[in-house]
Structure formats: C-alpha cells, structure tokens
Tab-separated table of C-alpha atoms in Angstrom:
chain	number	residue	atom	x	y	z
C	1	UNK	CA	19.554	-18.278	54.514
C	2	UNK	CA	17.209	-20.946	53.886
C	3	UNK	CA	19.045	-24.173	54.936
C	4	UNK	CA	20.041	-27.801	53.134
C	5	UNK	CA	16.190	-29.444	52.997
C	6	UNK	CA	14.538	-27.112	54.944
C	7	UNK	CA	11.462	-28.142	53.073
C	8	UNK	CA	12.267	-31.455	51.119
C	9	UNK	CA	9.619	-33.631	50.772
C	10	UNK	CA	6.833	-31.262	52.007
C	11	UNK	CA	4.316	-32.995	49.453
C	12	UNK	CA	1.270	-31.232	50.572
C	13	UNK	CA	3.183	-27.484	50.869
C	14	UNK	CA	1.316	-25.306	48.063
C	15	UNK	CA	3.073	-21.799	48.321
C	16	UNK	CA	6.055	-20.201	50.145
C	17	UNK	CA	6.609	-16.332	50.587
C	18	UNK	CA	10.254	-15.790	51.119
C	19	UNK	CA	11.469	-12.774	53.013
C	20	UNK	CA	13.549	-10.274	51.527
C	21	UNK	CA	16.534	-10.904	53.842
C	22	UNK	CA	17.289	-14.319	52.378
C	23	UNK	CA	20.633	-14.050	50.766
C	24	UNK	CA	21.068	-17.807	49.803
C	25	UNK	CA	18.324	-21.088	49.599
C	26	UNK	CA	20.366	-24.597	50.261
C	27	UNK	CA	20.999	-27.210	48.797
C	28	UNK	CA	17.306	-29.578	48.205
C	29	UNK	CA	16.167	-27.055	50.149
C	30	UNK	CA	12.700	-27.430	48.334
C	31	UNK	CA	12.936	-30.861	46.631
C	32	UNK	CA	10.132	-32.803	46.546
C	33	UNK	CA	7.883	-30.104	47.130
C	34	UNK	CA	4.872	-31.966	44.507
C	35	UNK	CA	2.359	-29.485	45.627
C	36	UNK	CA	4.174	-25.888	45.459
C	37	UNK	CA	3.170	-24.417	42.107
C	38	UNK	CA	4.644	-20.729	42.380
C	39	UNK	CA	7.862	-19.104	43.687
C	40	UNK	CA	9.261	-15.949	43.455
C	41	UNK	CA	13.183	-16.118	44.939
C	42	UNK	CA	13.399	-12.447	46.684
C	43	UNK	CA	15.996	-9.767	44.811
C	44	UNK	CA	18.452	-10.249	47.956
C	45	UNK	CA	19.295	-13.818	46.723
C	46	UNK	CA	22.408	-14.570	45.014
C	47	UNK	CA	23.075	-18.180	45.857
C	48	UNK	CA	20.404	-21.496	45.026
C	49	UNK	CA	22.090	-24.608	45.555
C	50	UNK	CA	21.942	-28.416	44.157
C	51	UNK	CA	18.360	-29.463	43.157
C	52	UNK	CA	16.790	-26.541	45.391
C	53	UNK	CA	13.450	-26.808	43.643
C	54	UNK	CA	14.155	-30.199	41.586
C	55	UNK	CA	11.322	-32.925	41.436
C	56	UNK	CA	9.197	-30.089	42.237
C	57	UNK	CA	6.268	-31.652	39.903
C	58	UNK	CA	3.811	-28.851	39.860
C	59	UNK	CA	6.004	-25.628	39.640
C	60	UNK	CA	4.603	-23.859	37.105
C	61	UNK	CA	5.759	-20.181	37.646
C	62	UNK	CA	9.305	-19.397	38.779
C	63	UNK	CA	11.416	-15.585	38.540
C	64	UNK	CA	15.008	-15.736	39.468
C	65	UNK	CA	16.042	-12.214	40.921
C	66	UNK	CA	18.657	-10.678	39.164
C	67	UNK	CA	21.751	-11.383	41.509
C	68	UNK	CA	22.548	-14.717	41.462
C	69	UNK	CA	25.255	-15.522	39.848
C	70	UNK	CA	24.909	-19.007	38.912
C	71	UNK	CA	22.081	-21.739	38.482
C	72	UNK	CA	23.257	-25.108	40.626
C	73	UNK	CA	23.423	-28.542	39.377
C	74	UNK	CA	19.860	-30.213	38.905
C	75	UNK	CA	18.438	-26.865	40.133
C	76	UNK	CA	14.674	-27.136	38.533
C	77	UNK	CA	15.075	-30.808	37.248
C	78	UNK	CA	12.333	-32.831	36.678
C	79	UNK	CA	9.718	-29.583	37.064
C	80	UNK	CA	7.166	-31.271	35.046
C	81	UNK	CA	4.869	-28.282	33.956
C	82	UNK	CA	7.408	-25.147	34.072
C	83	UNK	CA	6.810	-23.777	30.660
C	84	UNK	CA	9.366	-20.800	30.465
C	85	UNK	CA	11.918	-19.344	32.294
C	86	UNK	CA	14.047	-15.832	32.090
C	87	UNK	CA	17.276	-16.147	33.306
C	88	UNK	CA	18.455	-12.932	34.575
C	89	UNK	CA	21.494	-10.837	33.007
C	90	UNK	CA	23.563	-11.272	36.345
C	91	UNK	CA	23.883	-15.604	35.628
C	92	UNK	CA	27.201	-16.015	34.494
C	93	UNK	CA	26.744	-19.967	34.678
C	94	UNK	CA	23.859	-22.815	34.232
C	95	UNK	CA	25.496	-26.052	36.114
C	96	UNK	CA	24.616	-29.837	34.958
C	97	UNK	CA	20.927	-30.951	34.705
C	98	UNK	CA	19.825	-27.695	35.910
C	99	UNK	CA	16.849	-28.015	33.526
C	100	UNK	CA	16.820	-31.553	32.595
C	101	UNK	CA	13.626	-33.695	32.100
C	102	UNK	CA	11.628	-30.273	32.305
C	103	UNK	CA	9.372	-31.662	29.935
C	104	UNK	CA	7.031	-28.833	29.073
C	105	UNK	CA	9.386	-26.508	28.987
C	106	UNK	CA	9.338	-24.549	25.330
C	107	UNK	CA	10.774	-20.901	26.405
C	108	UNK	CA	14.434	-20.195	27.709
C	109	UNK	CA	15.597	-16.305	27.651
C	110	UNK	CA	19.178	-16.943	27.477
C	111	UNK	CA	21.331	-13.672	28.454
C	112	UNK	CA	24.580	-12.898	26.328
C	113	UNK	CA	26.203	-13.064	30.270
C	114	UNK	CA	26.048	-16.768	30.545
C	115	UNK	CA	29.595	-17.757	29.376
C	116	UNK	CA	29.343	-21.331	31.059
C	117	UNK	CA	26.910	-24.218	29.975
C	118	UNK	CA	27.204	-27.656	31.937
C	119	UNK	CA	26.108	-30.967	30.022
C	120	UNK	CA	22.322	-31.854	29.847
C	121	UNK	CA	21.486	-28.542	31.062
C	122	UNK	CA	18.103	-28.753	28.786
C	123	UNK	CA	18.139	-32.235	28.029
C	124	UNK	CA	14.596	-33.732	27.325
C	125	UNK	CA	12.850	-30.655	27.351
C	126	UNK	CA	10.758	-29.427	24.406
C	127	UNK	CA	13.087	-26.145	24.188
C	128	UNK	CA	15.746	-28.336	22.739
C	129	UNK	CA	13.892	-30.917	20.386
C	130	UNK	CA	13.009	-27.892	18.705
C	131	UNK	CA	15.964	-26.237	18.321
C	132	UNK	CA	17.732	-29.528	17.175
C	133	UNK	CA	15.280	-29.625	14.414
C	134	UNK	CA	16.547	-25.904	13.587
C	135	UNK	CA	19.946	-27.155	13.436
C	136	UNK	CA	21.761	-30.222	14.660
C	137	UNK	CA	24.622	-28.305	16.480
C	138	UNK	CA	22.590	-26.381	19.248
C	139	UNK	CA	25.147	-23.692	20.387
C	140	UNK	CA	24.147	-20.637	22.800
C	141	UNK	CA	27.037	-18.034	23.458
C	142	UNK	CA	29.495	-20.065	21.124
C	143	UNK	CA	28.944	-23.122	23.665
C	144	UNK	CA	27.992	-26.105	21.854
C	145	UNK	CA	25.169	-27.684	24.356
C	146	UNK	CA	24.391	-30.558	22.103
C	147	UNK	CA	25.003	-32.683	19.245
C	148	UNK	CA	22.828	-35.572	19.284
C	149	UNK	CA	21.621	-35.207	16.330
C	150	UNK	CA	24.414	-34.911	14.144
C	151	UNK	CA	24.958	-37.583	11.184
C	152	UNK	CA	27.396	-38.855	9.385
C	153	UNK	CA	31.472	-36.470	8.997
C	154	UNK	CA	30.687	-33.169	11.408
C	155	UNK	CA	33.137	-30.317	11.421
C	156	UNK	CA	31.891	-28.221	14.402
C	157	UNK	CA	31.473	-24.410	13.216
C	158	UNK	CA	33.936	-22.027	13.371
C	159	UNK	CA	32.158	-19.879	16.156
C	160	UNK	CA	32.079	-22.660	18.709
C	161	UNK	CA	34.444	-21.931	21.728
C	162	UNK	CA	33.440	-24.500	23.946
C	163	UNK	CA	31.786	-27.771	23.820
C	164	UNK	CA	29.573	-28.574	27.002
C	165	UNK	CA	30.078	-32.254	28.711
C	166	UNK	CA	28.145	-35.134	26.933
C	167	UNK	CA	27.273	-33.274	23.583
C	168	UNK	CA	27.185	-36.370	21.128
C	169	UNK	CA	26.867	-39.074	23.928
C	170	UNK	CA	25.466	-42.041	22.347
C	171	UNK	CA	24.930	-40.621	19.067
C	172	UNK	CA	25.736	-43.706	16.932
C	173	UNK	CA	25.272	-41.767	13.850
C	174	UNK	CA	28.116	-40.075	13.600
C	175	UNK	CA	31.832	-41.686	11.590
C	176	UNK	CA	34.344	-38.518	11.958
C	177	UNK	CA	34.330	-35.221	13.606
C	178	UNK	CA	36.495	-32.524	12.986
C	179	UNK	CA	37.091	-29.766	15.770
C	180	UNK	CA	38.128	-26.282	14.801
C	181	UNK	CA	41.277	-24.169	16.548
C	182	UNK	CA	38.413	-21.807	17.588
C	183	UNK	CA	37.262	-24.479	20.523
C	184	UNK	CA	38.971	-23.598	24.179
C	185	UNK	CA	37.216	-25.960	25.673
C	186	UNK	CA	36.148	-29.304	25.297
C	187	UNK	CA	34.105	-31.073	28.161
C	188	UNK	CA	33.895	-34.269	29.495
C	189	UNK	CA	32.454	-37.186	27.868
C	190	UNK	CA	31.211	-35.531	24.843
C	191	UNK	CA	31.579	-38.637	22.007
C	192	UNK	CA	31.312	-41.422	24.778
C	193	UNK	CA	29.106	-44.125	23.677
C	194	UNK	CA	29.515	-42.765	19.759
C-alpha cells in the first residue's frame, strides 16, 4: 500500500510508476503533487482514498484499473487540466467532490454499475454546464446529481430513485417541488438555501 501523504506536497515530482503489488493508495497520498501530469493506478488496486490525487494542478492523464470499487471523497478535485475520465465497470460508488472544480473536464464514461452518486461530485466542471443546458434535472443511473438550474414548480421525473446531497442548493429560482413515490432516497441538504 501506498500510505496517508506519502507524497503530499511533492511540488516538483513529475511522474510516478507504481508497482503492480499496490493493493490500496492512502488517503492525500498524492495531494499537492502541482507537477505530476500522468498516472496510471496498477490493475491490483482496489482502494484510493480521500483527495489521493486532489489539487493535483497539472494531471492531465489518469486510468483507474478496473477493481476498485469506489472513488473517495475529493478524490481528483481541483485537477485543473484533466479533460476526461473512464470510470471502470467495477465502481459501484463516486463519493462527495470527487470531481469537483475539475474545470476542464468535458468527458465522463459513466458505467450502468455506479448505483451511488455523492453531492457535487461534478460540480463546476464543464461536463455538467453542458448537460444542464441539455436538461435542468441532470440524472445518471436514476440519481438526480443536480438541479440548479431548475425554475419556477418542478415535479422531479418519474425515473428518479435517488436524489444526491445538495441538488438545488441555493437555487433561488425555484417556488414548489413535487417529489414522486419512485424516489428511495433523498440526500442531505438538497433545497437548503432555496
């Protein structure tokens, strides 16, 4: 394993070859890494923890093996020029700010496997402006990730299951909502500030 900040703040660290027998990379284990601009996480990994690679400003190219399970809380925030990303078939979950403030990021491969969405996953990245401009309610797998730019009475569709934490937060256009029987789950903080 690859321990809690092994790495953080390595500012001048360009590239890192992880060995095949790495099973799990800690928690901040590469933040602040502003220099590192490639990774490939090994096929033996299964486990990446809080903010492993966040504030990691010149990532550009990143392939997550196909065993892990889950994508940690803040894992890739603030990676200002990853572009796209493939998350494998294995992720079953993508945890809170795992993507947020990615700011040139315009491609997410979404597998049908991810039943679990935390809130501002994809939160100021270009991905989402553009698929709020598609539609208002941004829903992947029947999770509705956001909201924001809903107006006016809403009735959430039919489809939605779940509604990820802080979906309409501080949307000040919106004066009713209805929520269907379909919805199982509704997160934390979703009309705060509304």
């Amino acid at each position: 394993s690859i321990g809690d900040y092994a790495f953080g703040y390595c500012g001048s660290l360009t590239e890192v070859v992880i060995s095949d027998s790495v099973t799990s990379i800690g928690d901040y284990a590469f933040r602040y890494c502003d220099s590192l601009t490639n990774i490939v996480i090994p096929e033996g990994v299964t486990f990446i923890g809080v903010s492993a690679f966040g504030n990691c400003e010149s990532l550009v190219n990143v392939t997550i093996p196909d065993n892990v399970v889950s994508i940690g809380v803040a894992t890739f925030e603030n990676c200002f020029r990853l572009t796209s990303v493939v998350i494998p078939d294995s992720v079953i979950s993508i945890e809170y700010s795992a993507f947020y403030y990615c700011n040139k990021l315009t491609s997410i491969t979404i597998p049908d496997s991810v039943t679990a969405i935390g809130g501002a996953v994809f939160a100021k990245t270009p991905w989402l402006e553009t698929k709020k401009k598609e539609n208002p309610f941004v829903i992947v797998n029947n999770i509705l990730i956001d909201g924001t730019a809903c107006k006016g009475d809403i009735t959430i569709p039919d489809n939605v299951v779940c509604i990820a934490d802080y979906s309409f937060q501080a949307n000040l256009e919106l004066t009713s909502a209805t929520i269907p029987d379909s919805i199982t789950n509704i997160g934390n903080s979703i009309f705060s500030y509304c």
